[in-house]
Structure formats: structure tokens, C-alpha cells
mmCIF file of C-alpha atoms in Angstrom:
data_model
loop_
_atom_site.group_PDB
_atom_site.id
_atom_site.type_symbol
_atom_site.label_atom_id
_atom_site.label_comp_id
_atom_site.label_asym_id
_atom_site.label_seq_id
_atom_site.Cartn_x
_atom_site.Cartn_y
_atom_site.Cartn_z
ATOM 1 C CA MET N 1 10.572 219.910 7.491
ATOM 2 C CA THR N 2 8.116 222.217 5.745
ATOM 3 C CA SER N 3 4.589 221.434 4.636
ATOM 4 C CA ASP N 4 5.789 221.816 1.035
ATOM 5 C CA SER N 5 8.257 218.976 1.474
ATOM 6 C CA VAL N 6 5.575 216.736 2.987
ATOM 7 C CA ALA N 7 3.292 217.434 0.032
ATOM 8 C CA SER N 8 5.999 216.300 -2.401
ATOM 9 C CA CYS N 9 6.653 213.070 -0.503
ATOM 10 C CA THR N 10 5.517 209.930 -2.328
ATOM 11 C CA CYS N 11 6.900 207.161 -0.134
ATOM 12 C CA ARG N 12 3.605 206.685 1.727
ATOM 13 C CA ASP N 13 1.785 206.129 -1.573
ATOM 14 C CA ARG N 14 3.648 202.894 -2.253
ATOM 15 C CA VAL N 15 2.353 199.421 -1.515
ATOM 16 C CA THR N 16 4.246 197.338 1.044
ATOM 17 C CA ARG N 17 4.200 193.814 -0.360
ATOM 18 C CA PHE N 18 4.985 190.677 1.596
ATOM 19 C CA ARG N 19 7.006 188.230 -0.482
ATOM 20 C CA LEU N 20 5.488 185.126 1.118
ATOM 21 C CA PRO N 21 3.010 184.291 3.876
ATOM 22 C CA ASP N 22 4.923 184.181 7.185
ATOM 23 C CA PRO N 23 4.524 180.414 7.758
ATOM 24 C CA VAL N 24 5.744 179.745 4.207
ATOM 25 C CA ALA N 25 8.690 182.152 4.511
ATOM 26 C CA ALA N 26 9.945 180.105 7.456
ATOM 27 C CA MET N 27 10.270 176.982 5.287
ATOM 28 C CA ASP N 28 13.536 175.685 3.854
ATOM 29 C CA PRO N 29 13.689 177.130 0.298
ATOM 30 C CA ARG N 30 14.429 173.709 -1.265
ATOM 31 C CA ASP N 31 11.466 172.155 0.530
ATOM 32 C CA LEU N 32 9.276 175.085 -0.474
ATOM 33 C CA ALA N 33 10.202 174.768 -4.151
ATOM 34 C CA ALA N 34 9.083 171.136 -4.157
ATOM 35 C CA ARG N 35 5.775 171.852 -2.385
ATOM 36 C CA ARG N 36 4.657 175.207 -3.837
ATOM 37 C CA TRP N 37 2.265 176.033 -6.665
ATOM 38 C CA GLY N 38 1.435 179.572 -7.663
ATOM 39 C CA ASN N 39 2.679 183.044 -8.380
ATOM 40 C CA ASP N 40 2.889 186.452 -6.670
ATOM 41 C CA VAL N 41 -0.897 186.688 -6.081
ATOM 42 C CA MET N 42 -2.043 183.098 -5.469
ATOM 43 C CA MET N 43 -0.303 180.079 -4.029
ATOM 44 C CA ALA N 44 -0.824 176.729 -2.426
ATOM 45 C CA VAL N 45 1.817 174.986 -0.369
ATOM 46 C CA GLU N 46 1.401 171.317 0.409
ATOM 47 C CA GLY N 47 0.931 170.888 4.143
ATOM 48 C CA MET N 48 0.682 174.667 4.734
ATOM 49 C CA GLY N 49 -2.460 175.804 2.957
ATOM 50 C CA ALA N 50 -3.796 178.123 0.272
ATOM 51 C CA PHE N 51 -3.120 181.853 0.067
ATOM 52 C CA VAL N 52 -4.277 184.877 -1.937
ATOM 53 C CA ARG N 53 -2.609 188.279 -1.874
ATOM 54 C CA CYS N 54 -4.967 191.021 -0.725
ATOM 55 C CA LEU N 55 -4.727 194.733 -0.045
ATOM 56 C CA LEU N 56 -5.079 196.367 3.357
ATOM 57 C CA GLN N 57 -5.521 200.119 3.155
ATOM 58 C CA VAL N 58 -4.792 202.199 6.241
ATOM 59 C CA ARG N 59 -5.831 205.856 6.544
ATOM 60 C CA LEU N 60 -3.043 208.205 7.652
ATOM 61 C CA SER N 61 -3.285 211.457 9.597
ATOM 62 C CA ASP N 62 -1.673 213.437 6.767
ATOM 63 C CA GLY N 63 -4.575 212.688 4.411
ATOM 64 C CA ARG N 64 -2.826 209.889 2.568
ATOM 65 C CA SER N 65 -3.157 206.175 2.974
ATOM 66 C CA ALA N 66 -0.701 203.349 3.417
ATOM 67 C CA THR N 67 -1.429 200.166 1.537
ATOM 68 C CA PHE N 68 -0.106 196.801 2.615
ATOM 69 C CA ALA N 69 -0.330 193.684 0.435
ATOM 70 C CA PRO N 70 -0.359 190.768 2.884
ATOM 71 C CA TRP N 71 -1.350 187.208 2.127
ATOM 72 C CA LEU N 72 -4.732 185.913 3.216
ATOM 73 C CA ALA N 73 -4.896 182.235 4.170
ATOM 74 C CA VAL N 74 -8.012 180.871 2.469
ATOM 75 C CA ARG N 75 -9.776 177.562 1.997
ATOM 76 C CA PRO N 76 -8.458 175.556 -0.975
ATOM 77 C CA SER N 77 -11.894 175.823 -2.623
ATOM 78 C CA ASP N 78 -11.713 179.633 -2.359
ATOM 79 C CA LEU N 79 -8.240 179.598 -3.942
ATOM 80 C CA GLN N 80 -9.681 177.533 -6.808
ATOM 81 C CA THR N 81 -12.538 180.018 -7.217
ATOM 82 C CA ALA N 82 -10.081 182.938 -7.236
ATOM 83 C CA TYR N 83 -7.958 181.160 -9.851
ATOM 84 C CA ASP N 84 -11.016 180.437 -12.005
ATOM 85 C CA VAL N 85 -12.315 184.036 -12.055
ATOM 86 C CA TRP N 86 -9.123 186.146 -11.689
ATOM 87 C CA THR N 87 -9.004 187.194 -15.357
ATOM 88 C CA THR N 88 -12.739 187.094 -16.098
ATOM 89 C CA PRO N 89 -15.560 189.614 -15.651
ATOM 90 C CA GLU N 90 -16.765 187.511 -12.693
ATOM 91 C CA TYR N 91 -13.655 188.581 -10.742
ATOM 92 C CA ILE N 92 -15.513 191.713 -9.574
ATOM 93 C CA ASP N 93 -17.839 189.457 -7.533
ATOM 94 C CA LEU N 94 -15.035 187.555 -5.770
ATOM 95 C CA GLU N 95 -15.250 187.476 -1.973
ATOM 96 C CA LEU N 96 -12.624 185.789 0.180
ATOM 97 C CA PRO N 97 -12.976 184.898 3.844
ATOM 98 C CA GLY N 98 -9.708 183.955 5.488
ATOM 99 C CA HIS N 99 -6.999 184.849 7.990
ATOM 100 C CA ILE N 100 -4.124 187.331 7.730
ATOM 101 C CA ALA N 101 -0.945 185.336 6.990
ATOM 102 C CA ASN N 102 1.638 188.071 7.691
ATOM 103 C CA ALA N 103 2.691 190.054 10.739
ATOM 104 C CA ILE N 104 2.127 193.649 9.638
ATOM 105 C CA GLU N 105 4.143 196.368 11.341
ATOM 106 C CA PRO N 106 3.588 198.309 13.483
ATOM 107 C CA TRP N 107 0.951 195.883 14.795
ATOM 108 C CA GLY N 108 3.166 192.843 14.220
ATOM 109 C CA ALA N 109 2.114 189.369 15.258
ATOM 110 C CA ASP N 110 -1.071 190.739 16.831
ATOM 111 C CA LEU N 111 -2.575 190.741 13.319
ATOM 112 C CA LEU N 112 -1.181 187.348 12.300
ATOM 113 C CA ALA N 113 -4.073 184.866 11.898
ATOM 114 C CA ALA N 114 -6.730 187.569 12.379
ATOM 115 C CA PRO N 115 -9.918 186.615 10.555
ATOM 116 C CA ALA N 116 -10.642 188.897 7.609
ATOM 117 C CA HIS N 117 -12.984 189.247 4.662
ATOM 118 C CA ALA N 118 -11.761 190.597 1.320
ATOM 119 C CA VAL N 119 -13.713 191.789 -1.706
ATOM 120 C CA VAL N 120 -12.821 193.161 -5.119
ATOM 121 C CA ARG N 121 -13.295 196.942 -5.271
ATOM 122 C CA ASP N 122 -11.512 197.429 -8.588
ATOM 123 C CA PRO N 123 -10.994 194.731 -11.228
ATOM 124 C CA GLU N 124 -7.443 196.025 -11.772
ATOM 125 C CA HIS N 125 -6.431 195.381 -8.133
ATOM 126 C CA ALA N 126 -6.166 192.488 -5.734
ATOM 127 C CA PRO N 127 -9.112 192.106 -3.329
ATOM 128 C CA TYR N 128 -9.258 194.567 -0.437
ATOM 129 C CA ILE N 129 -9.630 193.461 3.174
ATOM 130 C CA ILE N 130 -12.729 195.319 4.335
ATOM 131 C CA THR N 131 -14.200 193.625 7.407
ATOM 132 C CA THR N 132 -13.217 191.501 10.363
ATOM 133 C CA PRO N 133 -14.525 190.465 13.766
ATOM 134 C CA HIS N 134 -10.965 190.911 15.129
ATOM 135 C CA PRO N 135 -10.807 194.017 17.407
ATOM 136 C CA LEU N 136 -7.299 195.149 16.429
ATOM 137 C CA LEU N 137 -7.823 194.612 12.705
ATOM 138 C CA THR N 138 -11.111 196.523 12.982
ATOM 139 C CA GLN N 139 -9.151 199.367 14.575
ATOM 140 C CA VAL N 140 -6.535 199.209 11.799
ATOM 141 C CA LEU N 141 -9.280 199.449 9.177
ATOM 142 C CA THR N 142 -11.267 202.260 10.814
ATOM 143 C CA THR N 143 -8.740 204.490 12.600
ATOM 144 C CA GLU N 144 -6.726 207.341 11.145
ATOM 145 C CA TRP N 145 -3.122 206.531 12.094
ATOM 146 C CA PRO N 146 -0.215 208.962 12.596
ATOM 147 C CA ALA N 147 1.700 208.879 9.323
ATOM 148 C CA THR N 148 5.075 208.622 11.049
ATOM 149 C CA HIS N 149 3.832 205.717 13.184
ATOM 150 C CA ILE N 150 2.889 203.547 10.222
ATOM 151 C CA ARG N 151 5.785 204.124 7.837
ATOM 152 C CA PRO N 152 8.215 206.889 8.673
ATOM 153 C CA CYS N 153 9.054 208.882 5.592
ATOM 154 C CA THR N 154 12.565 208.499 4.247
ATOM 155 C CA CYS N 155 12.162 210.617 1.111
ATOM 156 C CA PRO N 156 15.065 213.037 0.572
ATOM 157 C CA ALA N 157 12.504 215.843 0.245
ATOM 158 C CA THR N 158 11.500 215.484 3.887
ATOM 159 C CA THR N 159 14.914 215.256 5.519
#
């Protein structure tokens, strides 16, 4: 692999989205359909909780970043606030405390349920997870990770 082929790689610029929060994904689909309200950025599931999609940006050793879009488990009142302001100018002031609702590789279940705080950095994007008291999530947010460790490149240009 040459440095030119790495420079043309775009696979690490994509966002890795989680379809559903992990506890919700484990539900029977028929049961979920009857108990779910929401869309691909906000949802509430009766008996499971409220969730908002957020962004988790990870710095990579090759100068790029990897962005994950996990679900954040939030209080129902915070979901209501997010719903109320999502398409208004007030969205920029949205702050969401919660807990990571997906196991994110390569850290896996060690990040599941980690407390996190998300804020809106750009009104065109979901809120970004920026702080946490959780030691591993703090490391994820502040460390530069080997690019091949986070998401190995599979672009044809690099093979």
C-alpha cells in the first residue's frame, strides 16, 4: 500500500450508524412495532426508554476521524425537549445527558451504558457526545487511535 492510495481512501470518512439501541434490537420485531414511537434520530419504546441518536467522533492516527452514530438513552423529558426544538433555531442550545445505548467496536460492551453528555455543534448534525465521567469513553474521546484498529480500510484503492 502506498501513501497515495491511503490519501484516496474515503471509507474512514463515513458514519457508522446503529440501526437501533442494543436493548431495543434484541426485542421481537412484532412486539417492537407495537411499542415503538419515533424515527431514525429519536425514539421511545414502551418499557425500554427514550433514545436520541448522537455522534461520537474518534480521532485516527492517519489524520482522519471515524464517526459513530450510536443511540443515547435519555430521560423522557429530554426526548420531548429534543423533539420540540429539533427543527427550530433553539436546537443549537440542546444538551442531552444520557447513557450510550450501543456496544461500539472495538470497545464493545465496555462502552454500553457509559454515561455521556451530548451537545449540538452544528445545527445540520445530530448532537455530538463530548464529555463523560466514564474512563474508557473519556479515552475514546481524547486519544488518537490507530486507523486500522478502529475500522480497517476495505477500499479497493488500498488493497
